[in-house]
PDB file of C-alpha atoms in Angstrom:
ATOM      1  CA  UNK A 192       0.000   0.000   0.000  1.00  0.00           C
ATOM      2  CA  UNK A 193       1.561   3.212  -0.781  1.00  0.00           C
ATOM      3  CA  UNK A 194      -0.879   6.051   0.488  1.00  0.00           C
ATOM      4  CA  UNK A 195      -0.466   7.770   3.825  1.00  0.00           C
ATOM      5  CA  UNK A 196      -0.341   5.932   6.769  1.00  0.00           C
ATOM      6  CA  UNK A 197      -0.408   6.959  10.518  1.00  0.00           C
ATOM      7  CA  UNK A 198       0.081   5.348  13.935  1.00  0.00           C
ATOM      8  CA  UNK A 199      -1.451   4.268  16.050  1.00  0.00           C
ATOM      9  CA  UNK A 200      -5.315   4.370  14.394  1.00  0.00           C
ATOM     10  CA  UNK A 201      -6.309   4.583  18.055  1.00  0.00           C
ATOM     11  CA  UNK A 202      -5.000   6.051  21.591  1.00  0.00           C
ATOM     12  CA  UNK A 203      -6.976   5.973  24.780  1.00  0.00           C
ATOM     13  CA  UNK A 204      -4.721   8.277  27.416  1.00  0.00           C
ATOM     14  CA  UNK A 205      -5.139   9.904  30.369  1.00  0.00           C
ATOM     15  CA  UNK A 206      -5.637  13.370  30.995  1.00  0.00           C
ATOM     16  CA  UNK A 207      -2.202  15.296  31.761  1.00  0.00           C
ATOM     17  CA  UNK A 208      -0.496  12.680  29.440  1.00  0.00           C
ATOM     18  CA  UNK A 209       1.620  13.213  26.490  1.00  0.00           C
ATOM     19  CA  UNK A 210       1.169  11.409  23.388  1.00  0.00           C
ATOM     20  CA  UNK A 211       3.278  11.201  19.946  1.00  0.00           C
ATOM     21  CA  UNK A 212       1.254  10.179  16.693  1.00  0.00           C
ATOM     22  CA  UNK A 213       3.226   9.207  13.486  1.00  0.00           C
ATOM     23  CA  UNK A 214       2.560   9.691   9.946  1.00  0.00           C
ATOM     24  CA  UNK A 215       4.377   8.448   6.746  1.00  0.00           C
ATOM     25  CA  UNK A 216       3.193  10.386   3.556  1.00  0.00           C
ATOM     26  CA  UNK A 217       3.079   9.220   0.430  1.00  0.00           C
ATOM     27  CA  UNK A 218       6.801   8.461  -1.045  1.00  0.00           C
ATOM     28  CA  UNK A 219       7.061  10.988  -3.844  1.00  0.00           C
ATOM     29  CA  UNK A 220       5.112  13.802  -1.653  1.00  0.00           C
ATOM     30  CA  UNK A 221       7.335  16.838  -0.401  1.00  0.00           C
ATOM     31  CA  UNK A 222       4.090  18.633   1.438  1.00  0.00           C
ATOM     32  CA  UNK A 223       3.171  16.939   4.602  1.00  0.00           C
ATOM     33  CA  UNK A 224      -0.316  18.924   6.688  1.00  0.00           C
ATOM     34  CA  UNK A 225      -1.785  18.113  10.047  1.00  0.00           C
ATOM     35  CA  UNK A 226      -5.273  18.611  10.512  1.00  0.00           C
ATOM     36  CA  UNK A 227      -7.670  17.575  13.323  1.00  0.00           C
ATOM     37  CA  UNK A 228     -11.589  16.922  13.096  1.00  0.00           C
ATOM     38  CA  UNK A 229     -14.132  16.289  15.674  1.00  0.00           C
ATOM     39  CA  UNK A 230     -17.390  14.753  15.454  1.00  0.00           C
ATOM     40  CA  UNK A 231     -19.877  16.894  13.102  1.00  0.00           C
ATOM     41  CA  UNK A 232     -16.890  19.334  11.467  1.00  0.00           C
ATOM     42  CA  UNK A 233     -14.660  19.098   8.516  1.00  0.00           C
ATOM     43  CA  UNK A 234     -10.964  18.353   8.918  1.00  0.00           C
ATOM     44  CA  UNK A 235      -9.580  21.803  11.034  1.00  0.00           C
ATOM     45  CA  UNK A 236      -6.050  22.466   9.497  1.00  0.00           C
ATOM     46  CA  UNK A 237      -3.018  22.563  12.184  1.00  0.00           C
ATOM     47  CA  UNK A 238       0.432  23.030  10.325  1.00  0.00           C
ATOM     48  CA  UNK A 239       2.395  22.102   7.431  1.00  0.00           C
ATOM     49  CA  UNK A 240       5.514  21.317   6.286  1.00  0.00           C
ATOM     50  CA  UNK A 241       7.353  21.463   2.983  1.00  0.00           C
ATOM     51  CA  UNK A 242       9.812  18.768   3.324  1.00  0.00           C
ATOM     52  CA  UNK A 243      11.893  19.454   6.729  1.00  0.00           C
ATOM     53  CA  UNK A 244      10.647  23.029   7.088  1.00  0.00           C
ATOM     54  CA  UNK A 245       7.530  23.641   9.195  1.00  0.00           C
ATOM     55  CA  UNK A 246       6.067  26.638   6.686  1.00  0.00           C
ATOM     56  CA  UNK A 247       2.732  27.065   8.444  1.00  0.00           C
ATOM     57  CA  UNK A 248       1.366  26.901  12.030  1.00  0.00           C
ATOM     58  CA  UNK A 249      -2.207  27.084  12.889  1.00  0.00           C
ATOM     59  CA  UNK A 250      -3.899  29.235  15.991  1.00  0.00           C
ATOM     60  CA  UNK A 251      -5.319  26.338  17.016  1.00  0.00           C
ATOM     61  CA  UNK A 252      -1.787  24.379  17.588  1.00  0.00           C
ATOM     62  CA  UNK A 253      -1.179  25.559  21.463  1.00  0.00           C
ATOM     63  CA  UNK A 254       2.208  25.701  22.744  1.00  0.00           C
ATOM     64  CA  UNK A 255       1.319  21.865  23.956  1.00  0.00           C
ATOM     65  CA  UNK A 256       0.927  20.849  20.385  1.00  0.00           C
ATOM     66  CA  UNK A 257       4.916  20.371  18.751  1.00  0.00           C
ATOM     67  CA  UNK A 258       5.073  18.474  15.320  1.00  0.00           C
ATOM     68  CA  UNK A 259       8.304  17.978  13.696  1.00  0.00           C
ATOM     69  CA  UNK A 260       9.697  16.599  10.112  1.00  0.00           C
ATOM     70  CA  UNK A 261      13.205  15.816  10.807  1.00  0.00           C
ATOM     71  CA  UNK A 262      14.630  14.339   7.362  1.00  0.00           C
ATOM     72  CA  UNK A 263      11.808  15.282   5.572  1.00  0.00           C
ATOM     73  CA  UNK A 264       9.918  11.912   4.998  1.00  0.00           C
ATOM     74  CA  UNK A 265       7.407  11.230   8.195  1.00  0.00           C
ATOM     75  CA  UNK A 266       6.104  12.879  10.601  1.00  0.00           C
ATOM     76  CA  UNK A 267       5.590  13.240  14.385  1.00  0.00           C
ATOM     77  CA  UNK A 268       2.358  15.570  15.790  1.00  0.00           C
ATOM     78  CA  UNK A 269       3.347  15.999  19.893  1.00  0.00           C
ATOM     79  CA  UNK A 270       0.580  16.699  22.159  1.00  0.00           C
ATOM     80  CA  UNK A 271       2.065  17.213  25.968  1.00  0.00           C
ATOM     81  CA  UNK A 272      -0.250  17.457  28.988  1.00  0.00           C
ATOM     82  CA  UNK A 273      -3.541  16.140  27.228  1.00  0.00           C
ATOM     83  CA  UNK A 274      -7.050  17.661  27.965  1.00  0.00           C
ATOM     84  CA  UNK A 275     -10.201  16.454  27.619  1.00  0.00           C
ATOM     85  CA  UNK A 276     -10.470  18.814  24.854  1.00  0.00           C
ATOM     86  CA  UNK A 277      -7.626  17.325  22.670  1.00  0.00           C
ATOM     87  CA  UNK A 278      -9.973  14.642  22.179  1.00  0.00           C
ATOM     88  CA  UNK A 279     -10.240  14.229  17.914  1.00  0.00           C
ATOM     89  CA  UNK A 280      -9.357  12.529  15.179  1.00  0.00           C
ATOM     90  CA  UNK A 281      -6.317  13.667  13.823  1.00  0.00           C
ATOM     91  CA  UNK A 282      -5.277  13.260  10.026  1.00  0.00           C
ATOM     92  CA  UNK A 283      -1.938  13.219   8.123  1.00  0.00           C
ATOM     93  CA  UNK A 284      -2.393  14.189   4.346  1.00  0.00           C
ATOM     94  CA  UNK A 285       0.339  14.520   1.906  1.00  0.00           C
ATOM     95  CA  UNK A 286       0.786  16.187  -1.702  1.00  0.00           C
ATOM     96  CA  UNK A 287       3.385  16.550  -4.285  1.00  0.00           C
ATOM     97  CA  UNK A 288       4.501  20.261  -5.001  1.00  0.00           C
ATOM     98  CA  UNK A 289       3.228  20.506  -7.908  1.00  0.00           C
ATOM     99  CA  UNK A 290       0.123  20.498  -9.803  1.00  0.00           C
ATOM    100  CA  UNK A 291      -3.570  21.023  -8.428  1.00  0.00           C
ATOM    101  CA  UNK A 292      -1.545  20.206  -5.053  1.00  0.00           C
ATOM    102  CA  UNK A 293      -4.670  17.402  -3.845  1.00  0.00           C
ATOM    103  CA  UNK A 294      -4.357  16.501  -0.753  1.00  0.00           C
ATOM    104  CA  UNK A 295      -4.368  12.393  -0.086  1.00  0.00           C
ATOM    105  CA  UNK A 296      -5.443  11.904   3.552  1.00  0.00           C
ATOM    106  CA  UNK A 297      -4.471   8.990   5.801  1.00  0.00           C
ATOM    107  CA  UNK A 298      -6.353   7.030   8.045  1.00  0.00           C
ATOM    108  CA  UNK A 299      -6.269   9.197  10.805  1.00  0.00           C
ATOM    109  CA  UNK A 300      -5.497   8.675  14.850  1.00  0.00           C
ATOM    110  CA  UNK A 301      -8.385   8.737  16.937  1.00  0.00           C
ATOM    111  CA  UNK A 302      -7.204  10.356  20.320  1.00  0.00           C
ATOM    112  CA  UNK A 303      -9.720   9.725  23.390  1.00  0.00           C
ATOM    113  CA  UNK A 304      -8.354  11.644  26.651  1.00  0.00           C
ATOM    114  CA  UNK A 305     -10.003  10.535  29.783  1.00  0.00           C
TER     115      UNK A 305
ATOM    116  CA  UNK B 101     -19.138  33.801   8.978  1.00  0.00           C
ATOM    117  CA  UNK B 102     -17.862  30.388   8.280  1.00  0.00           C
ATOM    118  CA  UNK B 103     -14.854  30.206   5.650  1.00  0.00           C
ATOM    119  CA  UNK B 104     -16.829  27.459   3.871  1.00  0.00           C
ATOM    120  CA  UNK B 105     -20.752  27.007   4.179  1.00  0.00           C
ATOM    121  CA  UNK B 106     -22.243  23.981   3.401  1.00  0.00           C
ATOM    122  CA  UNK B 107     -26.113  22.770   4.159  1.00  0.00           C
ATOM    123  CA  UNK B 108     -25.841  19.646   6.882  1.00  0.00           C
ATOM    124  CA  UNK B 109     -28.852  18.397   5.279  1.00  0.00           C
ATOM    125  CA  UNK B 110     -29.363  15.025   5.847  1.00  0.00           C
ATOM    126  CA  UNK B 111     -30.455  14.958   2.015  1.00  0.00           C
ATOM    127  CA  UNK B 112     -32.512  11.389   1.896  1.00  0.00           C
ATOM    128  CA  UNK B 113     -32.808  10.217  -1.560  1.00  0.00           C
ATOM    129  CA  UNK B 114     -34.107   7.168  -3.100  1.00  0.00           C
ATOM    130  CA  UNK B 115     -31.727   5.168  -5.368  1.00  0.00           C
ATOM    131  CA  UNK B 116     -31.771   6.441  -9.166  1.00  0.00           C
ATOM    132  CA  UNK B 117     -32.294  10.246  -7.716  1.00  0.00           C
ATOM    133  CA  UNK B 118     -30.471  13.278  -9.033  1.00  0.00           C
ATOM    134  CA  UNK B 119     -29.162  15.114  -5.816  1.00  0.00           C
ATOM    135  CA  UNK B 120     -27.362  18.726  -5.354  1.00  0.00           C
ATOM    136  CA  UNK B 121     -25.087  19.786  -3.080  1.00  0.00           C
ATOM    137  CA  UNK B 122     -24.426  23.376  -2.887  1.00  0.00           C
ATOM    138  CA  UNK B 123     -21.461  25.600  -0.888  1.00  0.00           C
ATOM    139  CA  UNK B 124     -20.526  28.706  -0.235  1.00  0.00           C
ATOM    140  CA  UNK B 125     -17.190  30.426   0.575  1.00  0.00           C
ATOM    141  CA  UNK B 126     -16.151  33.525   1.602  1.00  0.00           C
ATOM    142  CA  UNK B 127     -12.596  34.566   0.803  1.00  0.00           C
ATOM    143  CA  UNK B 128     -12.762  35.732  -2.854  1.00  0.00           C
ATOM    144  CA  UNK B 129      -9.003  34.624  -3.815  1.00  0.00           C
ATOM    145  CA  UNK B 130      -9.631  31.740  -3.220  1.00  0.00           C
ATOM    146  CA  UNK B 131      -7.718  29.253  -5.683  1.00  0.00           C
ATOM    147  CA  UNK B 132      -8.490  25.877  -5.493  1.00  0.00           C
ATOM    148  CA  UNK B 133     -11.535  23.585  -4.986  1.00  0.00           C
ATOM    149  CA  UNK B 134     -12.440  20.242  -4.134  1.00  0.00           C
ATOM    150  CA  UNK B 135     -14.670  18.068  -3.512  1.00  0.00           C
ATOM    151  CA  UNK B 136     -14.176  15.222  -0.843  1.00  0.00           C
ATOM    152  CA  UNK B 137     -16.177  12.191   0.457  1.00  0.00           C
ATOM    153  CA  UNK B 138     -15.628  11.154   3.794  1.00  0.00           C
ATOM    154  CA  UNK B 139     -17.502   7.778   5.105  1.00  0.00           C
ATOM    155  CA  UNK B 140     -18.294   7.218   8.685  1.00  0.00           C
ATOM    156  CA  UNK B 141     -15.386   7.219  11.122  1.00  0.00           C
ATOM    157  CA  UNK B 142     -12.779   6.784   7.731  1.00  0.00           C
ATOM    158  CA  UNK B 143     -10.376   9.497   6.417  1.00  0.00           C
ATOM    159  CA  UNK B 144     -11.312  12.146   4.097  1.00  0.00           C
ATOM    160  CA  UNK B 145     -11.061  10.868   0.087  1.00  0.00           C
ATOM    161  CA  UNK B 146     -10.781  12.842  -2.588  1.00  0.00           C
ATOM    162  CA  UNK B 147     -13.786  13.052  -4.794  1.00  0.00           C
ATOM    163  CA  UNK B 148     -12.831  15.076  -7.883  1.00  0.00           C
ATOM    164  CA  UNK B 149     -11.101  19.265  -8.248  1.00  0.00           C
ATOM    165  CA  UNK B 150     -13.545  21.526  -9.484  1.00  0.00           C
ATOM    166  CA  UNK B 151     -12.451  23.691 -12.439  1.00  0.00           C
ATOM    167  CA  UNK B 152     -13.938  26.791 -12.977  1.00  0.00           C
ATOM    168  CA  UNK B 153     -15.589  25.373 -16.658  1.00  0.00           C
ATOM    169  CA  UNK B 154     -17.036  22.979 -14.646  1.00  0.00           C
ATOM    170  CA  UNK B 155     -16.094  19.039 -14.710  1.00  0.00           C
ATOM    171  CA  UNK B 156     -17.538  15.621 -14.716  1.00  0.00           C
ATOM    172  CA  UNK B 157     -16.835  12.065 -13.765  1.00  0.00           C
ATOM    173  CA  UNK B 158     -19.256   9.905 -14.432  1.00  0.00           C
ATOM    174  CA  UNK B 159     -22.311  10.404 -12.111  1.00  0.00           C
ATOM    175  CA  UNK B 160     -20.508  13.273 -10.544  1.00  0.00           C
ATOM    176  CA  UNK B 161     -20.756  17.076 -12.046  1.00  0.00           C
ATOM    177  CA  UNK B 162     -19.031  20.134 -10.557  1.00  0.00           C
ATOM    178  CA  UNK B 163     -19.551  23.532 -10.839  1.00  0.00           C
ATOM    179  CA  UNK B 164     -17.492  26.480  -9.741  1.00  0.00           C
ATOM    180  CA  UNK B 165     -19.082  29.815  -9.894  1.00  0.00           C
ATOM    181  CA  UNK B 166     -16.282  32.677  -9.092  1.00  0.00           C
ATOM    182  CA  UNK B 167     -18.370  35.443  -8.889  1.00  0.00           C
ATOM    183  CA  UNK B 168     -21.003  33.991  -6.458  1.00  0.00           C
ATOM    184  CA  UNK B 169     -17.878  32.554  -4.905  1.00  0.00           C
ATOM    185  CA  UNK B 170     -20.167  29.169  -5.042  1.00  0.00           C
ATOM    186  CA  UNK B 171     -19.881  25.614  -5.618  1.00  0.00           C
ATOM    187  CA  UNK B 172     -21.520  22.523  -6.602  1.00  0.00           C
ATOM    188  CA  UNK B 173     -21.972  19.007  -6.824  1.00  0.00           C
ATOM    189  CA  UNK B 174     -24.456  17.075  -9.089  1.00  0.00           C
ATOM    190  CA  UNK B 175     -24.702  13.267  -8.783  1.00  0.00           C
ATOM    191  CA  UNK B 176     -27.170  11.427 -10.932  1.00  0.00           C
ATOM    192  CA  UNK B 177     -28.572   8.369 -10.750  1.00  0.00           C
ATOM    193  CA  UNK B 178     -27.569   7.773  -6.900  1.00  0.00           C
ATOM    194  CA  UNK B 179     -26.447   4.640  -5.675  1.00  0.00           C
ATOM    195  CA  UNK B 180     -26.359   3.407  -2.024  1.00  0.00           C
ATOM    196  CA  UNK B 181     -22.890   3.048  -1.854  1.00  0.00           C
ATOM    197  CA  UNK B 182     -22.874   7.216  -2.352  1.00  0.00           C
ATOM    198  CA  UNK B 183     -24.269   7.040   1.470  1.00  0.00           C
ATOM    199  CA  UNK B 184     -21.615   9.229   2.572  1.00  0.00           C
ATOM    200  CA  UNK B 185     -21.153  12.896   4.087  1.00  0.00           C
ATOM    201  CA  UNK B 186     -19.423  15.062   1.268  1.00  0.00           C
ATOM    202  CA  UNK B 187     -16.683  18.070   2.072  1.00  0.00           C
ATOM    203  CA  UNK B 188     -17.043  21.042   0.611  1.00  0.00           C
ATOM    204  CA  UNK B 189     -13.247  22.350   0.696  1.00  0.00           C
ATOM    205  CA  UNK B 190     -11.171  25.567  -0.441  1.00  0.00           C
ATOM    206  CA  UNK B 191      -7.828  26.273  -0.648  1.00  0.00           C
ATOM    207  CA  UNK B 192      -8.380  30.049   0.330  1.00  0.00           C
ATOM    208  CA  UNK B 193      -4.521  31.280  -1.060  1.00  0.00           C
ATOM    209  CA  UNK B 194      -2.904  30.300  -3.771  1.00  0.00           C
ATOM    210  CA  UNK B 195       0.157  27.026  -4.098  1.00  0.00           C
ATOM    211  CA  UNK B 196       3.078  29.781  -2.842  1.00  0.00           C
ATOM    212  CA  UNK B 197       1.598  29.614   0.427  1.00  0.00           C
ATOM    213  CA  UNK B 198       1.433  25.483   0.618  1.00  0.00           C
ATOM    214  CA  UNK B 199      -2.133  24.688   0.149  1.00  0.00           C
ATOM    215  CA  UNK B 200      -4.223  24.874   3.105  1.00  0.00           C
ATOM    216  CA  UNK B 201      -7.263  23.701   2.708  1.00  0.00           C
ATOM    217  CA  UNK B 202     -10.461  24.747   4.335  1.00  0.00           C
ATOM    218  CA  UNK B 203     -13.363  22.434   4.955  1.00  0.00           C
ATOM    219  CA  UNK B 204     -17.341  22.709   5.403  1.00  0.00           C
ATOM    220  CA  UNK B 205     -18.633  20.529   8.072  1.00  0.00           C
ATOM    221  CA  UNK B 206     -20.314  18.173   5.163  1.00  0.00           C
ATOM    222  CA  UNK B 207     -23.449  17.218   3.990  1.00  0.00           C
ATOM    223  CA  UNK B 208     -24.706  14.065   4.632  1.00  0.00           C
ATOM    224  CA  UNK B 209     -26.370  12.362   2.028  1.00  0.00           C
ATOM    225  CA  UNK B 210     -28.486   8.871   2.415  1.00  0.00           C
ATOM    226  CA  UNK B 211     -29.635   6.771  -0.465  1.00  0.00           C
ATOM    227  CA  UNK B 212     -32.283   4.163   0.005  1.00  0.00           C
ATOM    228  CA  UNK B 213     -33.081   1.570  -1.631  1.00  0.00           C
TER     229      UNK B 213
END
C-alpha cells in the first residue's frame, strides 16, 4: 500500500499525558499537513511542512501541540499534557509540489483523553 | 461567517435520484476547490477538483461559480454506496503559500433503496 499511513489508528490516554502520533506520507510527496476533526466538522487544518521546514502553524496548535519533520519523509504531531479537549481525530495528508496540489489523507489517529 | 458554508442536510434520496449539493465560501481569492467524500469514522477521500468550466466524472458534475464565490456538486442516478457525508473544501490562497485547505462541516447524504 503506498498512500499515507499513521500510527497508532487509536490512543486511549489519560488526561495530563503526552502522546506522539506518526505519519508516513506518500513516497514521492514533499508537502506533509496536520489537521484535526471532531465529530460533526470538517478536517480543522493545524500546520504544514514542505519537506523538513515547518512553513505554516495554525492558531489552534497551542504551545502543547509540537510536530516535527526531521529528514523530511514522516512525521511526528506531539501533544504534551492532554485535555479532555484534545480529544479528535487527527489526520496526516500529503501532496506533491506541484500540480492542483490534492491533498491524499491517511487514516487518521483517533485520540480519546479521559 | 464560516470560511466554507455547506447545508448539513441530511439529504434522503431514493436510489436512481439526481441530488445537489451546494457551498458557499467567503474569501474571494480563493484558488483551489475540491470536492471530498468522507464515510463514517474513515479518512477524508478525494472526490474530484472543481475547475472553474465545470467538470464531470461519471455520475458526478461540478460547478465552480467565481463570482457567487459558489460551488456545486451534481450526482445522478444515486447509488447506495454514495451514502456518505461530502466536504465542501477551499484552498483560500494560492500554491506559494502550501495549500491549506479549508473544509465545510459536510453534507450528509443517504440513499435508500
Amino acid at each position: 500500500d503506498t498512500g499515507v499511513s499513521q500510527d497508532p489508528r487509536h490512543k486511549i490516554t489519560k488526561r495530563g499525558q503526552n502522546v506522539t502520533f506518526r505519519c508516513d506520507p506518500i513516497s514521492e510527496h514533499n508537502r506533509l499537513y496536520w489537521y484535526r476533526q471532531t465529530l460533526g466538522q470538517g478536517p480543522e487544518f493545524l500546520t504544514y511542512f514542505q519537506n523538513e521546514a515547518q512553513l505554516e502553524k495554525s492558531r489552534l496548535l497551542s504551545d502543547r501541540f509540537s510536530a516535527e519533520r526531521p529528514k523530511g519523509s514522516f512525521s511526528t504531531l506531539e501533544i504534551q499534557r492532554t485535555e479532555q479537549g484534545d480529544s479528535a481525530m487527527y489526520l496526516c495528508a500529503s501532496s506533491s509540489g506541484w500540480g492542483t496540489h490534492e491533498q491524499y489523507f491517511g487514516p487518521g489517529t483517533r485520540l480519546t483523553v479521559t | 461567517r464560516k470560511e466554507v458554508e455547506q447545508d448539513p442536510g441530511p439529504f434522503n434520496v431514493p436510489e436512481g435520484a439526481t441530488v445537489a449539493f451546494n457551498c458557499t465560501y467567503s474569501n474571494s481569492a480563493s484558488q483551489s476547490f475540491f470536492w471530498y467524500r468522507q464515510d463514517c469514522r474513515k479518512e477524508p477521500k478525494l472526490l474530484m477538483s472543481v475547475y472553474s468550466s465545470g467538470n464531470e466524472d461519471g455520475r458526478f458534475t461540478a460547478q465552480l461559480n467565481r463570482a457567487s464565490q459558489y460551488i456545486s456538486l451534481l450526482i445522478r442516478d444515486s447509488k447506495l454506496s454514495d451514502s456518505a457525508t461530502y466536504l465542501c473544501v477551499v484552498n483560500p490562497k494560492g500554491p506559494e503559500y502550501g495549500n491549506k485547505l479549508v473544509f465545510g462541516a459536510g453534507t450528509i447524504l443517504r440513499v435508500k433503496s
